Short mmCIF file of C-alpha atoms in Angstrom, two decimals:
data_model
loop_
_atom_site.label_atom_id
_atom_site.label_comp_id
_atom_site.label_asym_id
_atom_site.label_seq_id
_atom_site.Cartn_x
_atom_site.Cartn_y
_atom_site.Cartn_z
CA MET A 1 70.31 67.40 88.65
CA SER A 2 73.25 67.07 91.04
CA ALA A 3 76.63 66.46 89.41
CA ASP A 4 77.11 63.54 91.84
CA VAL A 5 74.08 61.56 90.71
CA GLY A 6 75.07 58.29 88.99
CA ARG A 7 78.72 58.59 89.93
CA ARG A 8 80.68 56.22 92.10
CA SER A 9 82.44 57.89 95.01
CA THR A 10 86.17 58.21 94.50
CA ARG A 11 86.94 59.21 98.07
CA PRO A 12 89.92 57.16 99.29
CA ASP A 13 88.04 55.90 102.36
CA ASN A 14 85.43 54.33 100.06
CA LEU A 15 87.88 52.47 97.82
CA GLY A 16 89.64 49.18 98.54
CA THR A 17 92.63 48.02 96.52
CA ASP A 18 90.38 46.06 94.17
CA GLN A 19 87.70 48.73 93.93
CA ILE A 20 90.20 51.37 92.79
CA THR A 21 90.59 49.66 89.42
CA ASP A 22 86.84 49.25 88.87
CA THR A 23 86.24 52.89 89.75
CA VAL A 24 88.87 54.17 87.32
CA LEU A 25 87.53 51.93 84.55
CA SER A 26 83.98 53.15 85.14
CA GLN A 27 85.08 56.72 84.46
CA ILE A 28 86.77 56.02 81.12
CA ARG A 29 84.27 57.13 78.49
CA ALA A 30 86.34 57.64 75.35
CA ALA A 31 84.37 58.68 72.27
CA ASP A 32 86.37 56.24 70.15
CA PRO A 33 85.62 52.60 71.16
CA ARG A 34 89.13 51.36 70.37
CA THR A 35 90.72 54.13 72.44
CA GLY A 36 88.43 53.21 75.32
CA GLN A 37 89.34 49.53 75.02
CA LEU A 38 93.07 50.24 75.04
CA ALA A 39 92.83 52.73 77.92
CA LYS A 40 90.87 50.30 80.09
CA SER A 41 93.22 47.43 79.30
CA LEU A 42 96.25 49.61 80.09
CA VAL A 43 94.85 50.69 83.46
CA THR A 44 93.90 47.09 84.32
CA HIS A 45 97.37 45.74 83.55
CA ILE A 46 99.16 48.57 85.38
CA HIS A 47 97.02 48.08 88.47
CA ASP A 48 97.54 44.30 88.35
CA PHE A 49 101.31 44.86 88.08
CA ILE A 50 101.24 47.10 91.17
CA ARG A 51 99.20 44.61 93.19
CA GLU A 52 101.09 41.48 92.08
CA ASN A 53 104.48 43.00 92.94
CA GLY A 54 103.49 45.01 96.01
CA VAL A 55 105.10 48.09 94.45
CA THR A 56 106.36 50.58 97.03
CA TRP A 57 106.03 54.34 96.68
CA ASP A 58 109.79 54.72 96.20
CA GLU A 59 109.76 52.10 93.44
CA TRP A 60 106.81 53.79 91.75
CA MET A 61 108.49 57.19 91.79
CA THR A 62 111.69 55.65 90.41
CA GLY A 63 109.66 54.27 87.52
CA LEU A 64 107.95 57.60 86.85
CA ASP A 65 111.29 59.40 86.91
CA PHE A 66 112.65 56.85 84.44
CA LEU A 67 109.76 57.43 82.01
CA ALA A 68 110.20 61.19 82.30
CA ARG A 69 113.87 60.88 81.39
CA VAL A 70 113.04 58.70 78.38
CA GLY A 71 111.03 61.63 77.07
CA GLN A 72 113.75 64.13 77.90
CA TRP A 73 116.38 62.12 76.00
CA THR A 74 114.23 61.89 72.87
CA SER A 75 115.07 64.33 70.06
CA GLU A 76 114.69 64.66 66.30
CA SER A 77 117.77 62.51 65.77
CA ARG A 78 117.26 59.95 68.55
CA ASN A 79 114.10 58.32 69.89
CA GLU A 80 114.73 56.88 73.34
CA ALA A 81 111.14 55.63 73.54
CA ILE A 82 111.69 53.47 70.45
CA LEU A 83 114.96 52.23 71.96
CA MET A 84 113.06 51.17 75.08
CA SER A 85 110.36 49.55 72.99
CA ASP A 86 112.97 47.65 70.96
CA THR A 87 115.09 46.47 73.87
CA SER A 88 112.06 45.30 75.86
CA GLY A 89 110.88 43.17 72.93
CA SER A 90 107.70 45.23 72.63
CA SER A 91 108.45 46.44 69.10
CA THR A 92 109.08 42.87 67.98
CA LEU A 93 105.78 41.69 69.48
CA VAL A 94 103.75 44.45 67.81
CA ASP A 95 105.53 43.77 64.53
CA ALA A 96 104.83 40.02 64.71
CA LEU A 97 101.14 40.56 65.46
CA ASN A 98 100.65 43.05 62.64
CA ASN A 99 102.70 41.55 59.82
CA VAL A 100 101.21 38.15 59.13
CA GLY A 101 101.36 37.20 55.46
CA PRO A 102 102.21 34.55 52.86
CA ALA A 103 105.12 32.22 53.55
CA ASN A 104 107.23 33.76 50.77
CA MET A 105 106.97 37.36 51.99
CA THR A 106 110.16 39.01 53.21
CA PRO A 107 110.06 38.89 57.02
CA THR A 108 109.57 42.23 58.73
CA THR A 109 111.39 43.47 61.80
CA VAL A 110 111.84 46.59 63.94
CA GLU A 111 112.65 49.96 62.37
CA GLY A 112 114.97 51.14 65.14
CA PRO A 113 115.46 54.68 66.48
CA PHE A 114 117.65 56.17 63.71
CA HIS A 115 115.50 56.30 60.59
CA SER A 116 115.48 59.70 58.88
CA VAL A 117 114.95 61.12 55.41
CA ALA A 118 117.55 59.68 53.04
CA PRO A 119 118.97 61.47 49.97
CA PRO A 120 117.88 60.22 46.52
CA ARG A 121 120.63 58.17 44.88
CA GLN A 122 121.24 56.68 41.46
CA MET A 123 121.44 52.92 41.05
CA GLY A 124 124.97 51.72 41.71
CA ASP A 125 125.94 54.76 43.75
CA ILE A 126 128.44 54.43 46.59
CA ILE A 127 126.48 55.49 49.68
CA ALA A 128 129.56 55.66 51.93
CA THR A 129 131.76 58.73 52.20
CA PRO A 130 135.18 58.57 50.49
CA GLU A 131 136.81 58.06 53.90
CA GLN A 132 134.41 55.24 54.84
CA TRP A 133 134.86 53.67 51.41
CA ALA A 134 138.65 53.82 51.67
CA ARG A 135 138.84 51.98 54.99
CA GLY A 136 135.77 49.73 54.66
CA GLU A 137 135.06 46.27 53.28
CA TRP A 138 133.57 46.96 49.85
CA THR A 139 130.13 45.49 49.32
CA LEU A 140 127.68 45.30 46.42
CA MET A 141 124.05 44.92 47.50
CA HIS A 142 121.52 44.08 44.81
CA GLY A 143 118.27 42.27 44.10
CA ARG A 144 114.69 42.84 43.01
CA VAL A 145 111.50 44.09 44.60
CA LEU A 146 108.72 41.58 43.85
CA ASP A 147 105.16 40.83 44.85
CA THR A 148 104.30 37.43 46.33
CA ASP A 149 103.53 36.08 42.83
CA GLY A 150 107.05 36.94 41.70
CA VAL A 151 106.02 39.93 39.60
CA PRO A 152 108.68 42.70 39.61
CA LEU A 153 107.54 46.00 41.13
CA SER A 154 108.99 48.86 39.11
CA GLY A 155 109.02 52.33 40.64
CA ALA A 156 109.16 51.00 44.20
CA THR A 157 111.02 53.15 46.73
CA VAL A 158 113.87 51.41 48.55
CA ASP A 159 115.07 53.33 51.61
CA ILE A 160 118.47 52.21 52.96
CA TRP A 161 120.35 53.20 56.11
CA GLN A 162 123.20 51.70 58.11
CA ALA A 163 125.94 52.44 60.63
CA ASP A 164 129.58 52.93 59.67
CA GLN A 165 132.57 50.75 60.61
CA THR A 166 132.61 52.27 64.10
CA GLY A 167 128.95 51.39 64.69
CA LEU A 168 127.63 54.96 64.44
CA TYR A 169 124.88 56.43 62.27
CA ASP A 170 125.17 59.85 60.68
CA VAL A 171 122.93 61.39 63.36
CA GLN A 172 125.29 60.14 66.10
CA ASP A 173 128.65 61.21 64.68
CA ALA A 174 129.57 64.89 64.37
CA HIS A 175 132.12 63.97 61.68
CA MET A 176 129.41 62.56 59.40
CA GLN A 177 127.00 64.54 57.26
CA PRO A 178 123.24 63.95 57.16
CA GLY A 179 122.62 61.32 54.52
CA ASP A 180 125.92 59.47 54.86
CA LEU A 181 125.32 55.72 54.49
CA ARG A 182 121.71 56.37 53.52
CA ALA A 183 120.01 56.06 50.15
CA LEU A 184 116.61 56.46 48.56
CA LEU A 185 116.47 54.32 45.43
CA THR A 186 113.73 53.75 42.85
CA THR A 187 113.54 50.30 41.26
CA ASP A 188 113.89 50.02 37.49
CA GLU A 189 111.44 48.44 35.03
CA ASP A 190 112.53 44.97 36.17
CA GLY A 191 112.12 45.81 39.86
CA ARG A 192 115.87 45.85 40.38
CA TYR A 193 117.84 47.81 42.95
CA TRP A 194 121.58 47.93 43.55
CA PHE A 195 124.07 50.06 45.43
CA ARG A 196 127.61 49.94 46.72
CA THR A 197 128.45 50.34 50.38
CA VAL A 198 130.73 49.06 53.13
CA LYS A 199 130.06 45.87 55.04
CA PRO A 200 128.23 46.72 58.28
CA CYS A 201 129.55 45.79 61.70
CA SER A 202 127.92 44.89 64.99
CA TYR A 203 127.52 47.75 67.45
CA PRO A 204 126.02 48.62 70.85
CA VAL A 205 122.73 50.46 71.09
CA PRO A 206 123.11 53.85 72.82
CA THR A 207 123.85 53.24 76.49
CA ASP A 208 124.40 56.81 77.71
CA GLY A 209 120.71 57.41 78.48
CA PRO A 210 117.77 55.65 80.17
CA GLY A 211 117.87 52.85 77.57
CA GLY A 212 121.39 51.93 78.65
CA GLU A 213 120.38 52.19 82.30
CA TRP A 214 117.56 49.73 81.60
CA LEU A 215 119.97 47.23 80.03
CA ARG A 216 122.55 47.48 82.81
CA THR A 217 119.98 47.24 85.59
CA THR A 218 118.44 44.11 84.07
CA GLY A 219 121.81 42.47 83.37
CA ARG A 220 121.49 42.71 79.58
CA GLN A 221 124.15 43.15 76.91
CA PRO A 222 123.73 46.10 74.48
CA MET A 223 125.02 44.68 71.19
CA ARG A 224 123.17 44.45 67.90
CA PRO A 225 124.42 42.13 65.14
CA ALA A 226 125.69 43.75 61.93
CA HIS A 227 122.85 44.75 59.64
CA ILE A 228 121.55 47.11 56.97
CA HIS A 229 118.11 48.68 57.39
CA VAL A 230 115.66 48.52 54.49
CA ARG A 231 112.24 50.14 54.08
CA VAL A 232 110.34 49.50 50.84
CA GLU A 233 107.17 51.20 49.60
CA ALA A 234 105.17 50.36 46.47
CA PRO A 235 101.60 51.37 45.57
CA GLY A 236 99.03 48.73 46.48
CA HIS A 237 101.40 46.91 48.83
CA ARG A 238 102.20 46.96 52.52
CA THR A 239 105.27 48.94 53.46
CA LEU A 240 108.12 46.56 54.26
CA VAL A 241 110.44 47.47 57.15
CA THR A 242 113.24 44.99 57.68
CA HIS A 243 116.97 44.35 58.24
CA LEU A 244 119.57 42.41 56.28
CA PHE A 245 121.93 40.69 58.73
CA VAL A 246 125.49 39.39 58.25
CA ALA A 247 125.54 35.60 58.65
CA GLU A 248 128.74 35.18 60.65
CA ASP A 249 127.97 37.85 63.26
CA PRO A 250 128.46 36.61 66.86
CA TYR A 251 125.46 38.54 68.21
CA LEU A 252 122.75 37.03 66.01
CA ASP A 253 121.36 34.93 68.87
CA ILE A 254 121.47 37.69 71.50
CA ASP A 255 120.37 40.78 69.58
CA ALA A 256 119.57 43.50 72.13
CA ALA A 257 116.58 44.57 70.00
CA PHE A 258 115.27 41.04 69.32
CA GLY A 259 115.16 41.87 65.60
CA VAL A 260 116.75 38.82 63.94
CA ARG A 261 114.43 36.71 61.75
CA GLU A 262 114.98 33.52 59.83
CA GLY A 263 115.33 34.49 56.21
CA LEU A 264 117.06 37.81 56.91
CA VAL A 265 120.50 36.38 57.74
CA LEU A 266 122.61 36.59 54.59
CA ASP A 267 125.94 35.22 53.46
CA PHE A 268 128.43 37.81 52.24
CA PRO A 269 130.42 35.86 49.61
CA LEU A 270 133.76 37.38 48.67
CA VAL A 271 134.40 38.01 44.96
CA GLU A 272 138.07 38.12 43.97
CA ASP A 273 138.19 37.58 40.21
CA GLY A 274 139.45 40.54 38.21
CA ARG A 275 136.70 40.52 35.59
CA SER A 276 133.91 40.88 38.17
CA ILE A 277 135.87 43.54 40.04
CA ALA A 278 136.21 45.54 36.83
CA ASP A 279 132.58 44.98 35.76
CA GLN A 280 131.29 46.32 39.08
CA ASP A 281 133.82 49.18 39.19
CA MET A 282 135.21 48.01 42.51
CA PRO A 283 138.70 48.92 43.81
CA GLY A 284 139.43 45.29 44.66
CA ALA A 285 137.89 42.14 46.13
CA TYR A 286 134.36 42.79 47.33
CA PHE A 287 131.36 41.13 48.94
CA ASP A 288 128.48 40.40 46.56
CA VAL A 289 125.12 40.14 48.33
CA GLU A 290 121.93 39.43 46.40
CA PHE A 291 118.54 39.58 48.10
CA ASP A 292 115.03 39.90 46.69
CA LEU A 293 112.54 41.94 48.71
CA VAL A 294 109.03 40.45 48.50
CA LEU A 295 106.08 42.70 49.37
CA VAL A 296 102.53 41.71 50.36
CA ALA A 297 99.47 43.22 48.69
CA GLU A 298 97.51 45.63 50.89
CA ASP A 299 94.33 43.59 50.43
CA TRP A 300 95.95 40.23 51.24
CA THR A 301 93.87 37.93 53.45
CA SER A 302 94.73 34.50 54.78
#
């Protein structure tokens, strides 16, 4: 049998602007049905975008060059593709669609481009370097990991990471060591976690690569409000990826990564009494922030 039997001609002189899409879709035969569905939907939306905007060849090549550079800028310590996903709101949309749960669950949000393996720490450890601790605003973070019925989850893994007072993560700053301002904690029998750190500050997302070019070209600001990243894992429960934001931060309403959620914006009350300072082994007045992390069961249904 001829190889051409049953195939639609793909010669350019046989294809109109509408027929091109149908022809491409007819040739997508993925073995996995979901892969086929996504591939066809992607092609359809790309082709519609080209038609609706009358995209020129120069514009198309500019876009392809941009995507190529996103890949070139991505490394083990920095994911430019995630940065683009975050700053376009795409990460937030995927997160919102895939993390529906009970009203009392801790809201989820984007992971960001700087997650890496954190060093195991003991409860109460200072996760900042001595230099960061000396010049920072001392902060005690503590709370419990619970299920949605309020039952403490002992043995849960709490993964913490944050930027320093200059807005840089350890993977961005040559003066920092891997693991600075990161912690891997295991909750105690009552589901409790606690650690000492420095109060985070707002900072710009990286703007030296394609992600920054995207923000400048579209007239966007690059700032993220001050936050601490948290990722929690416990057997039988969904992994929680979220942020803890500082309430008074000026960028809460214009977060470049669209990550702020109601319920994640926390007050940082200042503690100044000597007894509490001594009890928590703090050098002086400190911020005391309590927040319970509530996980959803893997088999939860609405």
